[in-house]
PDB file of C-alpha atoms and ligand atoms in Angstrom:
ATOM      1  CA  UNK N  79      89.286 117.523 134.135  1.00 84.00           C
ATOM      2  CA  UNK N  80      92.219 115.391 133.152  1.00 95.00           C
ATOM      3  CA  UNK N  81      94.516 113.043 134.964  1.00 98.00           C
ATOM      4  CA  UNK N  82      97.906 112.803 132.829  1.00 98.00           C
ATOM      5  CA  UNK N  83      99.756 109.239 133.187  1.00 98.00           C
ATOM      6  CA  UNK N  84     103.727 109.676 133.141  1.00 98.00           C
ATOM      7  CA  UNK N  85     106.445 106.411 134.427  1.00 98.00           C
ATOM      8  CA  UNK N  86     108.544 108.512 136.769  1.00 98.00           C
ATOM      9  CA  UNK N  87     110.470 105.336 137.421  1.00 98.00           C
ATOM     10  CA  UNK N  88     110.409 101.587 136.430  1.00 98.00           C
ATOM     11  CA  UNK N  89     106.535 100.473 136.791  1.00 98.00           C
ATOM     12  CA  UNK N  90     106.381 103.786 139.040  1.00 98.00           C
ATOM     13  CA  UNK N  91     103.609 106.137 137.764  1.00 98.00           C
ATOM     14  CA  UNK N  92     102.425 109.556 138.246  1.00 98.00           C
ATOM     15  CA  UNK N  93      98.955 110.504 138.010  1.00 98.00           C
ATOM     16  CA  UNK N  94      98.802 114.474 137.802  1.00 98.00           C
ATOM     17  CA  UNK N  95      95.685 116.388 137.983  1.00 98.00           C
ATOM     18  CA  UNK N  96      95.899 119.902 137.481  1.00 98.00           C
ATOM     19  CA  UNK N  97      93.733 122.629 138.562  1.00 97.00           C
ATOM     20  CA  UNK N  98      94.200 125.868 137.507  1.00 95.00           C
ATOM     21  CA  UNK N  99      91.637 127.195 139.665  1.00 94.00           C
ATOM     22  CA  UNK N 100      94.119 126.909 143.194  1.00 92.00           C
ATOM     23  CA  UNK N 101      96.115 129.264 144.295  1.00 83.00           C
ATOM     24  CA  UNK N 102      97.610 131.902 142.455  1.00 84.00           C
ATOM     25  CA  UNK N 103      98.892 129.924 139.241  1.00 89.00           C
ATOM     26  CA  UNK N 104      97.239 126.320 139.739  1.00 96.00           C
ATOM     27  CA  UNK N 105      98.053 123.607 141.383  1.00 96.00           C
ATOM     28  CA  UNK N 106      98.685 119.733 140.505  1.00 98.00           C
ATOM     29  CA  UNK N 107      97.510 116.840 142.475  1.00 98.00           C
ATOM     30  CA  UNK N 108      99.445 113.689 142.088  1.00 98.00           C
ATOM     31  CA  UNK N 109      99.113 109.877 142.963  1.00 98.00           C
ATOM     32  CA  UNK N 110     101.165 107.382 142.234  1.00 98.00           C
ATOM     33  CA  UNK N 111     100.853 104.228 141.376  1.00 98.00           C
ATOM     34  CA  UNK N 112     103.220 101.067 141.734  1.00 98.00           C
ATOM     35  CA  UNK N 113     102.807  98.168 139.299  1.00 98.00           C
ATOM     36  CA  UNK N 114     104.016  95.233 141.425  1.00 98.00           C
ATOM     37  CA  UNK N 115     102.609  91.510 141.837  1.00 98.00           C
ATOM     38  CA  UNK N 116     100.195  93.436 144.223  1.00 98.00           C
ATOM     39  CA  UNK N 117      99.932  96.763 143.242  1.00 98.00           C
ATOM     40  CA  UNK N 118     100.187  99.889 145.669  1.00 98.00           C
ATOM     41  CA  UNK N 119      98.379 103.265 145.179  1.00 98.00           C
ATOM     42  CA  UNK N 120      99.706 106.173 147.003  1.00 98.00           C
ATOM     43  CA  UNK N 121      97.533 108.992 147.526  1.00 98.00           C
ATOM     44  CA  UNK N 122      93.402 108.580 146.620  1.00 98.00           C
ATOM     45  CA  UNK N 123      93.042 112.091 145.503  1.00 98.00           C
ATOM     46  CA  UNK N 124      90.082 114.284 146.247  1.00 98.00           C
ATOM     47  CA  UNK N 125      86.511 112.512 145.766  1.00 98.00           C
ATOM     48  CA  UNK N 126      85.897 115.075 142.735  1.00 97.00           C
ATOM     49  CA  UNK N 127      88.975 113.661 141.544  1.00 98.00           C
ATOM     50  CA  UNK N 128      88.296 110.130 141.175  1.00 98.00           C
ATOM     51  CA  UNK N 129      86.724 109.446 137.710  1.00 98.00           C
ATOM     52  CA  UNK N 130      89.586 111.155 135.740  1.00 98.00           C
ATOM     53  CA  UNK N 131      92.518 109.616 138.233  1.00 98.00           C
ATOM     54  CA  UNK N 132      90.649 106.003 138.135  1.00 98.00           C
ATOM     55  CA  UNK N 133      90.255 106.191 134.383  1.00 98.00           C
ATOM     56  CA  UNK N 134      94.984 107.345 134.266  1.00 98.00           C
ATOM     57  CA  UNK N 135      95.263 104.377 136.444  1.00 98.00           C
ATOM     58  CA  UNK N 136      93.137 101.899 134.076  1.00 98.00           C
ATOM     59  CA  UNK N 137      95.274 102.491 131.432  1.00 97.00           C
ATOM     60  CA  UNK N 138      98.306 100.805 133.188  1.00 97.00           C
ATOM     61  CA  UNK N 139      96.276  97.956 134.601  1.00 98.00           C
ATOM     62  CA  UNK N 140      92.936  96.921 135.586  1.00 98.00           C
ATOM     63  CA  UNK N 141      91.480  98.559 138.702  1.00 98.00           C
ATOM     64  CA  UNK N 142      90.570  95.574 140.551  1.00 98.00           C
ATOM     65  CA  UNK N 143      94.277  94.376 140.274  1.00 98.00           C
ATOM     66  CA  UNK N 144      94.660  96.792 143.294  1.00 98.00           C
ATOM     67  CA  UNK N 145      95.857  95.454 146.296  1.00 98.00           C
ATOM     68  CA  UNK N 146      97.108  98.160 148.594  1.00 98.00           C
ATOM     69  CA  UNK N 147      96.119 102.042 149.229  1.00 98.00           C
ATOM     70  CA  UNK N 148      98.029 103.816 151.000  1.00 98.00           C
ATOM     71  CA  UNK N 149      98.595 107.770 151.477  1.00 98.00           C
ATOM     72  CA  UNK N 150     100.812 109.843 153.762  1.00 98.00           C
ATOM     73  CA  UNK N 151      98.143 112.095 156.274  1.00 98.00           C
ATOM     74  CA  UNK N 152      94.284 112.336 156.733  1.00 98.00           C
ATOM     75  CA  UNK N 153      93.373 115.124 154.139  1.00 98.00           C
ATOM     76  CA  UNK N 154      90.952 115.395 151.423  1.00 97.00           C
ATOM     77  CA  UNK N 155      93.862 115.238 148.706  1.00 97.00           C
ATOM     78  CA  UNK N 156      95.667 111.954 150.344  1.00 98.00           C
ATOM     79  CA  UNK N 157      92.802 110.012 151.559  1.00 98.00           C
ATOM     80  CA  UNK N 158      89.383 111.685 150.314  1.00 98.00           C
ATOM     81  CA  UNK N 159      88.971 109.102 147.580  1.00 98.00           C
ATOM     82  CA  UNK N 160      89.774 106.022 149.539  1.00 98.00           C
ATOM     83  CA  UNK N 161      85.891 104.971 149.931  1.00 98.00           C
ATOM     84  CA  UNK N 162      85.606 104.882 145.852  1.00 98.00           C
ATOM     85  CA  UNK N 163      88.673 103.198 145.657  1.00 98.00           C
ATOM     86  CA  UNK N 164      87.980 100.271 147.819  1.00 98.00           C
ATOM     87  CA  UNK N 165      84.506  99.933 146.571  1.00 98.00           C
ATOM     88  CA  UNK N 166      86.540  99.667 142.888  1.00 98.00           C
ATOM     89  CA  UNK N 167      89.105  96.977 144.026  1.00 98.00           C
ATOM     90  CA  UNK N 168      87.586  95.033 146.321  1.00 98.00           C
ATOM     91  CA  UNK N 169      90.939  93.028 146.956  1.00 97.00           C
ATOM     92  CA  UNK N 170      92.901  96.171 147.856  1.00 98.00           C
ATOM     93  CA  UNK N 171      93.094  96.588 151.751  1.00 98.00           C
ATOM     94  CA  UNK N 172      94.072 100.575 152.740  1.00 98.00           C
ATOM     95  CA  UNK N 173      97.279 100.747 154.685  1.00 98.00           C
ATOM     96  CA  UNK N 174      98.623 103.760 157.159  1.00 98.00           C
ATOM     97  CA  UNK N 175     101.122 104.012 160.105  1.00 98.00           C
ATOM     98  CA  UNK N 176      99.769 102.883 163.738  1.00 98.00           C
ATOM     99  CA  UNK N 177      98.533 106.528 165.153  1.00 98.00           C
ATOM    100  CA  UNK N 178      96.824 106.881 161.359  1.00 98.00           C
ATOM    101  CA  UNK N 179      95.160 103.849 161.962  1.00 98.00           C
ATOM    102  CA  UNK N 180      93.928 104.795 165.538  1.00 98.00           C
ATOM    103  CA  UNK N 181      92.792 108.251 165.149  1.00 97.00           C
ATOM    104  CA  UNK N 182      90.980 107.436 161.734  1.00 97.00           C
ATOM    105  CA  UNK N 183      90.945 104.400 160.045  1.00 98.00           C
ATOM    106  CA  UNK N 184      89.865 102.242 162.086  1.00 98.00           C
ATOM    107  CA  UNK N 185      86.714 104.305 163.061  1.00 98.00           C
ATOM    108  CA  UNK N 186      86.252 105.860 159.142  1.00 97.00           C
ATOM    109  CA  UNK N 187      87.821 103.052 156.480  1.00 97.00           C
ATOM    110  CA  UNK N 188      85.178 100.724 154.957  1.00 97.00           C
ATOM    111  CA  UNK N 189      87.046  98.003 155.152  1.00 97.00           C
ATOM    112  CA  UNK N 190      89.539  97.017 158.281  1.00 98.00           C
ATOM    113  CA  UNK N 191      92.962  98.889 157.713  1.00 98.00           C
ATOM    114  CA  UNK N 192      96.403  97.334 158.210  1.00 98.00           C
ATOM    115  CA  UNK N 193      99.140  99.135 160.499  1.00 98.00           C
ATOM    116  CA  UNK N 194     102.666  99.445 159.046  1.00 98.00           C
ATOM    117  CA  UNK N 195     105.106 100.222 161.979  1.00 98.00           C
ATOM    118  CA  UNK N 196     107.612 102.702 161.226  1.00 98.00           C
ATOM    119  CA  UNK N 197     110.014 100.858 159.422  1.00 98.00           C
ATOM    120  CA  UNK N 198     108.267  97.766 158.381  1.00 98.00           C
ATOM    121  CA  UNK N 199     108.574  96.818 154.997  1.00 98.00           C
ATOM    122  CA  UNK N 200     105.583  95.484 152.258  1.00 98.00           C
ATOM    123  CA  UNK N 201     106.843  93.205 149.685  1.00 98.00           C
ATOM    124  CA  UNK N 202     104.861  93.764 146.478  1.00 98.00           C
ATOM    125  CA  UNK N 203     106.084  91.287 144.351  1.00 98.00           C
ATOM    126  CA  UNK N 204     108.803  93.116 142.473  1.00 97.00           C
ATOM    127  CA  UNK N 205     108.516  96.215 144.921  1.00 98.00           C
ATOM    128  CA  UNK N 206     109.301  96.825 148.359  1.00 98.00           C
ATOM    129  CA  UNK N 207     108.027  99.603 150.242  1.00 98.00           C
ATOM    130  CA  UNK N 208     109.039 100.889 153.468  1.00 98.00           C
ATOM    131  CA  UNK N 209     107.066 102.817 155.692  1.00 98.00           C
ATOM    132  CA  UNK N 210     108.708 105.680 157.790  1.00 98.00           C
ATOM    133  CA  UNK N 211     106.566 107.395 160.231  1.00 98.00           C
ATOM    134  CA  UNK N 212     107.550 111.049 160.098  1.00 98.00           C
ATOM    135  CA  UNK N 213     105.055 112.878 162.897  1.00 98.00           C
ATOM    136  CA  UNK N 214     104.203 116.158 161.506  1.00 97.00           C
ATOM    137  CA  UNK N 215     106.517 116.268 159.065  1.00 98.00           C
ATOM    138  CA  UNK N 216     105.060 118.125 155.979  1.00 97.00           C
ATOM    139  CA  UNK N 217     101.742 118.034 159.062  1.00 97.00           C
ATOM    140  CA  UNK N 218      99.456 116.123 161.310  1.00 97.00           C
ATOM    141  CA  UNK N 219     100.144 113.569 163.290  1.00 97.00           C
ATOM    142  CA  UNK N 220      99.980 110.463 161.574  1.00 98.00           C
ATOM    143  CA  UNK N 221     102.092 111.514 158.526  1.00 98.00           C
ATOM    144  CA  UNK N 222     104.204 108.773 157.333  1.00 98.00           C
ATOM    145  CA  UNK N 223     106.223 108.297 153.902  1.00 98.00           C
ATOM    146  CA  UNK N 224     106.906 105.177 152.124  1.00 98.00           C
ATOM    147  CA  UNK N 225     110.337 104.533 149.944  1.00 98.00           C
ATOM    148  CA  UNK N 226     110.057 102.320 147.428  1.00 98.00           C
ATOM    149  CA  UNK N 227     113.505 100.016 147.674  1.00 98.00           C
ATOM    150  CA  UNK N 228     114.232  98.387 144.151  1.00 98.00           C
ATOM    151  CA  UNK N 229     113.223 102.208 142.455  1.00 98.00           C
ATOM    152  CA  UNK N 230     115.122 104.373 145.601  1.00 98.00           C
ATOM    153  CA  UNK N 231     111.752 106.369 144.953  1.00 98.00           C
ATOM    154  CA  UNK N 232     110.675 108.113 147.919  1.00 98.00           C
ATOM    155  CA  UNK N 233     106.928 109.263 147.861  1.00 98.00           C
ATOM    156  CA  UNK N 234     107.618 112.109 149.804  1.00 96.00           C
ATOM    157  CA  UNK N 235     103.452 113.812 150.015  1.00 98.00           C
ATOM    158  CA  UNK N 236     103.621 117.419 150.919  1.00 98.00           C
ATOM    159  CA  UNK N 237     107.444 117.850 150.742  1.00 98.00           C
ATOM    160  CA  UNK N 238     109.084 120.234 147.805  1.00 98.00           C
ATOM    161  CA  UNK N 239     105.250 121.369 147.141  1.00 98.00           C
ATOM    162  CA  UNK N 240     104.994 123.953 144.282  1.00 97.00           C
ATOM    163  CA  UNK N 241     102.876 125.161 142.554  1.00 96.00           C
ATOM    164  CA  UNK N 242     101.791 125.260 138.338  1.00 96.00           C
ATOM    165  CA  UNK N 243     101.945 122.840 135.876  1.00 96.00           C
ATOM    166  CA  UNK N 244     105.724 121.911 135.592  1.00 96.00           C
ATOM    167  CA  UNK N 245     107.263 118.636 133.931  1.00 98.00           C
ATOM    168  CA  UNK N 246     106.343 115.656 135.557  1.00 98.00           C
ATOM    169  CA  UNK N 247     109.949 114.884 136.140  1.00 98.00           C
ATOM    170  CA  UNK N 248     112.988 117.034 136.403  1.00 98.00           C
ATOM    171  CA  UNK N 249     116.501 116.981 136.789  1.00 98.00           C
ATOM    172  CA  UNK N 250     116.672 120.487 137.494  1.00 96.00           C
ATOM    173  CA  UNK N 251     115.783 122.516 140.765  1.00 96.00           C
ATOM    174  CA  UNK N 252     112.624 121.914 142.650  1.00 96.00           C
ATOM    175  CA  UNK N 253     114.004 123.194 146.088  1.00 97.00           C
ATOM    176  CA  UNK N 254     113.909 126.825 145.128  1.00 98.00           C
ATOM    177  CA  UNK N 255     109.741 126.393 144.022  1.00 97.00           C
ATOM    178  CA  UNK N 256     109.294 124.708 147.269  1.00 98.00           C
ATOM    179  CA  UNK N 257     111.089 126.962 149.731  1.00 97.00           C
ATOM    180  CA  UNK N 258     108.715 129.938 147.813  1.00 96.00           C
ATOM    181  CA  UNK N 259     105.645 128.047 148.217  1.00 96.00           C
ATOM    182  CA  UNK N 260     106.447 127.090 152.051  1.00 96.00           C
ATOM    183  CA  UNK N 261     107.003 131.018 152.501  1.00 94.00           C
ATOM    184  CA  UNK N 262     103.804 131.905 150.639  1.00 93.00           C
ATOM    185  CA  UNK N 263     101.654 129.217 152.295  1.00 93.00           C
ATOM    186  CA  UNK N 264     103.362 128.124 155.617  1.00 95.00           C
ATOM    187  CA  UNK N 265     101.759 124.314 155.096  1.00 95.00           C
ATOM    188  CA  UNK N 266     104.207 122.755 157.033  1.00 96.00           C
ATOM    189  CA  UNK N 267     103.975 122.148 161.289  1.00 92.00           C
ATOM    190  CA  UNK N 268     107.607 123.112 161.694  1.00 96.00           C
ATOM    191  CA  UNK N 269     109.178 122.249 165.035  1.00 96.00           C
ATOM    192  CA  UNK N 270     112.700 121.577 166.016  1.00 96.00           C
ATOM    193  CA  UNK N 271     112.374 117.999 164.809  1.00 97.00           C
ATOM    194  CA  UNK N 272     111.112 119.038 161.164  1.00 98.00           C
ATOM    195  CA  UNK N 273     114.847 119.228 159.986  1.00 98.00           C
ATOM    196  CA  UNK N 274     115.927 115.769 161.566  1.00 98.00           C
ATOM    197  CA  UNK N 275     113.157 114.060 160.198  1.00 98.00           C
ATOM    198  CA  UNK N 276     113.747 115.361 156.508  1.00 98.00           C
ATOM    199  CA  UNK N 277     117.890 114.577 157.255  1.00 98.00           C
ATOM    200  CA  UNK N 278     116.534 111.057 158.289  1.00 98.00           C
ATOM    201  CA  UNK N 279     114.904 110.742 154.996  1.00 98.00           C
ATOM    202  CA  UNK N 280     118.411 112.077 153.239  1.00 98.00           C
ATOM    203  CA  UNK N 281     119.790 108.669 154.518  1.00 98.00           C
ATOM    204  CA  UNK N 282     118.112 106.584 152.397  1.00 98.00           C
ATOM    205  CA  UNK N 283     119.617 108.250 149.020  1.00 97.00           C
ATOM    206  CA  UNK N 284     116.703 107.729 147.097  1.00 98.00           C
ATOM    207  CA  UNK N 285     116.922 107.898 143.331  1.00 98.00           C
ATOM    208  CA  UNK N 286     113.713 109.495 142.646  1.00 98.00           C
ATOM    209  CA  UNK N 287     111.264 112.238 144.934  1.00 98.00           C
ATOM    210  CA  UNK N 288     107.656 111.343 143.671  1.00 98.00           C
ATOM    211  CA  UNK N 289     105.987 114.945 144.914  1.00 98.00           C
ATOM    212  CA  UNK N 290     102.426 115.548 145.474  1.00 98.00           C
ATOM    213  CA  UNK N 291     102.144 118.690 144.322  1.00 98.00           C
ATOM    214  CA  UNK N 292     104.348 120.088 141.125  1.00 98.00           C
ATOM    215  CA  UNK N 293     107.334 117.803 139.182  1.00 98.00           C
ATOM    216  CA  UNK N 294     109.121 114.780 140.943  1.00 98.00           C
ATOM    217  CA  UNK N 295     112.937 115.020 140.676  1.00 98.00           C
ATOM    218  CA  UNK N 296     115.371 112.500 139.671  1.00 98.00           C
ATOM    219  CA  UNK N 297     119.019 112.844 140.208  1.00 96.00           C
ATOM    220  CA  UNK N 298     121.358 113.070 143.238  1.00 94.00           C
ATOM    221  CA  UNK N 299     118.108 113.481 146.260  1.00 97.00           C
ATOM    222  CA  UNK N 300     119.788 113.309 149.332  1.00 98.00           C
ATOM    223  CA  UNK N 301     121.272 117.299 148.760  1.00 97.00           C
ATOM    224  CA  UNK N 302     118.323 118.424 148.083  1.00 97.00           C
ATOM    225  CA  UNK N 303     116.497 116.869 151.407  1.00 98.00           C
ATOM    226  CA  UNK N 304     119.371 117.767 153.545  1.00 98.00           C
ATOM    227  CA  UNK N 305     119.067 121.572 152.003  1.00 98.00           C
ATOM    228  CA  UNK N 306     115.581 121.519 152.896  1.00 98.00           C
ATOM    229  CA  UNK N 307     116.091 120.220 156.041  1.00 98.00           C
ATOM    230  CA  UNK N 308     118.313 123.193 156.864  1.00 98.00           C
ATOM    231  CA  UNK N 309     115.642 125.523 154.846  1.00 98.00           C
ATOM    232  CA  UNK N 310     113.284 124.435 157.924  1.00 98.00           C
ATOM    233  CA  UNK N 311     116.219 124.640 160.880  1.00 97.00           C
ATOM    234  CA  UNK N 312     116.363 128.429 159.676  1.00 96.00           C
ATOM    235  CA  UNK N 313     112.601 129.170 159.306  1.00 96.00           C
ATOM    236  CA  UNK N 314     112.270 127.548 162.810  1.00 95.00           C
ATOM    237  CA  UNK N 315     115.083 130.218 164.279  1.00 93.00           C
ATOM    238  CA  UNK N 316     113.720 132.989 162.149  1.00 92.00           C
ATOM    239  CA  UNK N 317     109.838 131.685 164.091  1.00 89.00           C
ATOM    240  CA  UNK N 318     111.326 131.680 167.496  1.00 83.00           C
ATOM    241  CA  UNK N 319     111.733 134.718 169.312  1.00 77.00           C
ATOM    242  CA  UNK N 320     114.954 135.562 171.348  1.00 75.00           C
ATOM    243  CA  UNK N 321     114.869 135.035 174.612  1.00 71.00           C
TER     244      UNK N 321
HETATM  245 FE1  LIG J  33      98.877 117.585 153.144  1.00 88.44          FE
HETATM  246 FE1  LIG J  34      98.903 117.255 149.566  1.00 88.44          FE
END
């Protein structure tokens, strides 16, 4: 297993695991990592993971430089690692949105978490990140994003999921690969606030989408959330039977 190292933006890096084992044509798994006067990971990665993504992210800098963890939902591929990781950089301290912190961190985390309210910004040192608390937006309850400020890079988890081994960053189209994947997996809890939240995020204009799972996208991002947003106002209808 290998954990390939790309700079998606300035001192914003992608760790990308593939495995070609998931699903139907493989599947990447991808942290990222923002080099700032107090570092930020997002995402742990699986525990299975963690040698190969631990040994990408010593290349950039030295693990106990790490001062913040962070991830979007409680699942094995956000959060699974987080007990390695804290034990590796003992100065890091794991962050998460208020309801994150309550349901799970503060009962499961090794180390006390901090709560970010929705909205409330981390200064890095060179980096400012944002956290956004979207409830069940890609799913559960305590899913939150962060957007990076000085980058406009939104780490936006389960959103535009899809699936192989595609560039690590594209201009092109990533909406099509994700609206196939949604229909072939139906990951997301849609309800009627899944396309407000996503139009929410469309506000922001970010610069970059750092995806979980397949390439992040560079270019013109707010188009692309506001067509997924409507992608999920039409599944919703389609879901919904007529009264
Ligand atoms: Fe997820
Ligand atoms: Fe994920």
């Amino acid at each position: 297993m290998e954990t390939r190292l790309d700079e998606i933006a300035e001192r914003i890096y992608r760790l990308s695991t593939f495995l070609p084992t998931v699903g139907p044509s493989g599947f990447t798994f991808n942290q990222f990592l923002v080099d700032a006067d107090e570092p930020l990971l997002f995402h742990c990665g699986q525990r299975a993971l963690f040698p190969a993504v631990s040994q990408a992210v010593a290349r950039v800098m030295d693990l106990r430089r790490l001062r913040w963890i962070s991830f979007s939902h409680v699942e094995a591929d956000e959060c699974g690692a987080l007990a390695e990781w804290l034990a590796a950089a003992p100065s890091a301290t794991v962050t998460h949105g208020a309801i994150g912190c309550a349901i799970w961190l503060n009962d499961q985390a090794p180390r006390p978490p901090r709560a970010l309210a929705n909205g409330e910004v981390l200064d890095l040192g060179g980096r400012r990140v944002r956290r956004l608390d979207t409830p069940h937006v890609p799913h559960c309850w305590d899913a939150g994003l962060l957007h990076e400020e000085t980058t406009g890079t939104l780490f936006c988890s389960d959103l535009f999921t899809h699936v192989g081994d595609p560039p690590a960053l594209t201009d092109g189209d990533i909406l099509g690969p994700a609206m196939a994947a949604e229909q072939q997996f139906g990951y997301t809890a849609v309800t009627p606030a899944t396309g407000d939240t996503i139009r929410r995020l469309a506000k922001l204009a970010p610069r970059t989408l750092a995806v979980m799972h397949g390439s992040s996208f560079t270019g013109a991002a707010a188009p692309m959330l506001e067509a997924l947003a409507n992608f999920y106002d039409d599944l919703l209808q389609k879901m919904t039977p007529p009264r």
